[in-house]
Coordinates of C-alpha atoms and ligand atoms in Angstrom, one line a residue:
X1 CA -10.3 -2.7 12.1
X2 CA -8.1 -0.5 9.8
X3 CA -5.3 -2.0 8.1
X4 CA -2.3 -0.3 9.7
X5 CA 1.4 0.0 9.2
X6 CA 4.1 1.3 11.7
X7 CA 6.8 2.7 9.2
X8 CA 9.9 3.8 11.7
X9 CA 13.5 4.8 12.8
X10 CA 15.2 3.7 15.8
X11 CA 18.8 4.1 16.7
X12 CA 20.5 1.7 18.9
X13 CA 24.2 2.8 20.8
X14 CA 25.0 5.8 22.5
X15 CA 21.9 8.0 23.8
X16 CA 21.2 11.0 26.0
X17 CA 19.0 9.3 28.8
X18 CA 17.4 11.6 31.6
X19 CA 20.8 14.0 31.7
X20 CA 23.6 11.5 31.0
X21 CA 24.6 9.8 28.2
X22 CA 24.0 5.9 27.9
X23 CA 24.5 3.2 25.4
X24 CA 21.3 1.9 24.0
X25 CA 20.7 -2.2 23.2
X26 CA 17.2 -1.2 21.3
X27 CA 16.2 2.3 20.2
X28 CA 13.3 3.6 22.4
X29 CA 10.9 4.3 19.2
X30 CA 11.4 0.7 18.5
X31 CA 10.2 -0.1 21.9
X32 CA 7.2 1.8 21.3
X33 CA 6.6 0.6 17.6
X34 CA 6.4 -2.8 19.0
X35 CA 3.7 -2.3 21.5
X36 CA 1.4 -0.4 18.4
X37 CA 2.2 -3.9 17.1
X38 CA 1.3 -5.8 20.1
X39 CA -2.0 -3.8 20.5
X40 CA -3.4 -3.5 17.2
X41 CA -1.7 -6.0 15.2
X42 CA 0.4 -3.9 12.8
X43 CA 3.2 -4.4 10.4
X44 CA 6.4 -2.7 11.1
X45 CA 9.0 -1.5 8.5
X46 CA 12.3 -0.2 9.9
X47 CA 14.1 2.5 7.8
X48 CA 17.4 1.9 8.0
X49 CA 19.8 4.0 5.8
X50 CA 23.0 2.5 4.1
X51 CA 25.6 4.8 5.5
X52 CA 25.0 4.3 9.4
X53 CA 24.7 7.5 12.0
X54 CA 27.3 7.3 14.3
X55 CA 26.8 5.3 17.4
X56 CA 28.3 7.9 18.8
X57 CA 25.8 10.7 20.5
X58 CA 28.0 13.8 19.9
X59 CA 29.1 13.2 16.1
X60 CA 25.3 11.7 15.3
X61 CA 23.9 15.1 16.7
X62 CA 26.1 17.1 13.8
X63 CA 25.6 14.6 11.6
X64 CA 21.5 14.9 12.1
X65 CA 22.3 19.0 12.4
X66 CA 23.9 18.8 8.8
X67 CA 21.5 16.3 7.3
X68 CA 18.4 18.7 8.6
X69 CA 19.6 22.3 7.6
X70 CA 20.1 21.0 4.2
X71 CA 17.3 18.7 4.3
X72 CA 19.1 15.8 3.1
X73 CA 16.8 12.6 1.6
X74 CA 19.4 9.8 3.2
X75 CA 19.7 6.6 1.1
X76 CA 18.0 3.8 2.7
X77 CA 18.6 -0.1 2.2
X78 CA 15.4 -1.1 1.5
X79 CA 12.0 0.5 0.5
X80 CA 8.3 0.5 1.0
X81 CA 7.3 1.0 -2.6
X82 CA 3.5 1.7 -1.8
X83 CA 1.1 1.7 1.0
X84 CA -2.2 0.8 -1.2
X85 CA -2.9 -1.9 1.6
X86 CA -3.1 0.1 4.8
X87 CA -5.5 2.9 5.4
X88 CA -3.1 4.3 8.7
X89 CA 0.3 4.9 8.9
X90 CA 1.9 5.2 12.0
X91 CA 5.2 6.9 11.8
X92 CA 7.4 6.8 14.6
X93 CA 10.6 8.6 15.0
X94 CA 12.9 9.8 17.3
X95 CA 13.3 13.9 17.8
X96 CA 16.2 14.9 16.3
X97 CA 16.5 18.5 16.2
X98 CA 12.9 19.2 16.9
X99 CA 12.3 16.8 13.6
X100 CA 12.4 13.0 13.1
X101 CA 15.6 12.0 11.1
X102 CA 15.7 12.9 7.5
X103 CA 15.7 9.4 6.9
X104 CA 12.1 9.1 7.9
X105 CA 10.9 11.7 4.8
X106 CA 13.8 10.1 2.6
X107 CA 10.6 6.8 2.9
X108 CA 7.5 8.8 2.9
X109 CA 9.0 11.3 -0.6
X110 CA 8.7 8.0 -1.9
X111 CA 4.9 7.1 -1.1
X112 CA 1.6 8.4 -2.3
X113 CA 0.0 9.1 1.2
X114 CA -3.3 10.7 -0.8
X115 CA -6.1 10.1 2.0
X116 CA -4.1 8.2 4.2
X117 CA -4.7 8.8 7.8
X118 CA -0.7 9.0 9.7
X119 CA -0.3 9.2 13.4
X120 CA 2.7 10.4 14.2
X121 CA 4.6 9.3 17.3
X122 CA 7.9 10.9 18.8
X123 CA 10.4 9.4 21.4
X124 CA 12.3 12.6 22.8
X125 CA 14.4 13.9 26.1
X126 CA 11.9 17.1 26.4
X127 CA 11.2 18.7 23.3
X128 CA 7.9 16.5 22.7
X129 CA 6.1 16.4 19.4
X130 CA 8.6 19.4 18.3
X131 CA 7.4 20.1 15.1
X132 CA 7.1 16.7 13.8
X133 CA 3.0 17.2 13.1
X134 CA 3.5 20.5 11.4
X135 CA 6.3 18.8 8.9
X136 CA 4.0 16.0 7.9
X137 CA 1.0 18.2 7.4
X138 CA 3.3 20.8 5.1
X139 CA 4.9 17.6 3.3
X140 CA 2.0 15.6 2.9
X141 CA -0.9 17.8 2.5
X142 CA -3.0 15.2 0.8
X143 CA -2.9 13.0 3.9
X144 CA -5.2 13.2 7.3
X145 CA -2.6 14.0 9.9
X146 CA -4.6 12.7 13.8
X147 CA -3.2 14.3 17.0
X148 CA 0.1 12.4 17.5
X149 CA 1.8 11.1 20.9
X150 CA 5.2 12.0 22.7
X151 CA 6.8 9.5 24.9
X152 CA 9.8 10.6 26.8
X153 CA 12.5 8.8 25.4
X154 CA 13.6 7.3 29.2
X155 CA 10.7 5.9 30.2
X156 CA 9.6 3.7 26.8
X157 CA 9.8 0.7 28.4
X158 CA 6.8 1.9 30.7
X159 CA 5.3 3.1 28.1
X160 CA 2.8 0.1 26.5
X161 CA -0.4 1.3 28.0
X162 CA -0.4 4.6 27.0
X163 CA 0.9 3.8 23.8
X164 CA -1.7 1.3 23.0
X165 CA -4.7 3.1 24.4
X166 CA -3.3 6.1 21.5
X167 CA -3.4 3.5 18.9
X168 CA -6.5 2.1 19.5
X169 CA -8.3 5.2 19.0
X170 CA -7.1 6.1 15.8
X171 CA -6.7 2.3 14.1
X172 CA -10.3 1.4 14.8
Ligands
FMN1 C1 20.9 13.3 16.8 C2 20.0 13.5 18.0 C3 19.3 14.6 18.1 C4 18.4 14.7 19.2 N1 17.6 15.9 19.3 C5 16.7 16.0 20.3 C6 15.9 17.1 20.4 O1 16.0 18.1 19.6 N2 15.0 17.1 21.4 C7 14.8 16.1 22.3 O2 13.9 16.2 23.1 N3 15.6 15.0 22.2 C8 16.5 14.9 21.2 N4 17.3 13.8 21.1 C9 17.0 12.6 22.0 C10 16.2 11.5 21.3 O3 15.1 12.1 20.7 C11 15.7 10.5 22.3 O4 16.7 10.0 23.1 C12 14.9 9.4 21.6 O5 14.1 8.7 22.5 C13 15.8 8.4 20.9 O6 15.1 7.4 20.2 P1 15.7 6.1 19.6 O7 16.4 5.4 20.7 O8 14.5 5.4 19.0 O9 16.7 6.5 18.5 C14 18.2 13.7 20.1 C15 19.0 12.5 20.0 C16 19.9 12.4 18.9 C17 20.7 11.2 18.8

């Protein structure tokens, strides 16, 4: 089997869940980063930035509006300083904006993803994939970008089989 690592951002508090807004105890991408772990036996690394998006949905969604239009490279606590290890790198992110959080690319900048294969997977409230795929293959053009999968944000939780049947096509 291919030695895989899920590299990902997760945002726990306030959410917008099926039409209302609700306060999160665990992000949903974290949800579904742990059942890639659960079904092919992964490591995970959580980007997590040093100045906090609100937990608050309305001033996180400008915050992630501002941080996007300028494409901002957010500093992050800790680093992944290579991935000469894994031959797949899952990277799973929330859609913020159509995109996954500037945070995620302030990580992957940082790596040489030269014939890497990266599955992308997307937690989102209806705008899917967005164009997640199409960033990663314009950023990282030296990397093999496989078909990625959207799970609706809301239903996560439910989520493991579909997730782990995804995962266990492409991390043979
Ligand atoms: C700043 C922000 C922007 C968002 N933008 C979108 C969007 O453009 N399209 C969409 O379908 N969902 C959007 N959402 C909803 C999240 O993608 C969705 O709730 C996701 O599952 C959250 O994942 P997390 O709990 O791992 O952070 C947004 C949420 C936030 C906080």
């Amino acid at each position: 089997m291919s030695k895989t690592i899920v590299i990902y951002y997760s945002r726990t508090g306030e959410n917008y869940v099926n039409g209302s807004i609700r306060k999160l105890e665990k992000g949903n991408t974290e949800v579904c980063a742990e059942f890639i772990r659960d079904a092919v036996g992964t490591d995970l690394f959580k980007v997590d930035t040093v100045t906090p998006y609100s937990d608050d949905y309305m001033t996180c969604i400008e915050e992630a509006k501002v941080e996007l239009k300028k494409a901002a490279r957010p500093e992050l606590k800790e680093y992944l300083d290579n991935v000469d290890a894994y031959d797949t790198i899952v990277v799973a992110a929330p859609c913020w904006w159509g995109d996954a959080p500037m945070a995620i690319y302030s990580q992957l900048d940082r790596l040489d993803l030269t014939g890497k294969t990266i599955a992308p997977l997307m937690t989102h409230e209806g705008s899917g994939l967005g164009s997640f795929e199409k960033s990663l293959s314009k950023k990282y053009p030296d990397a093999k970008i496989v078909k990625g999968l959207a799970v609706h944000g809301a239903d996560a939780a439910k989520s493991e089989d579909t997730v782990s049947s995804w995962i266990k096509k492409i991390a043979k």
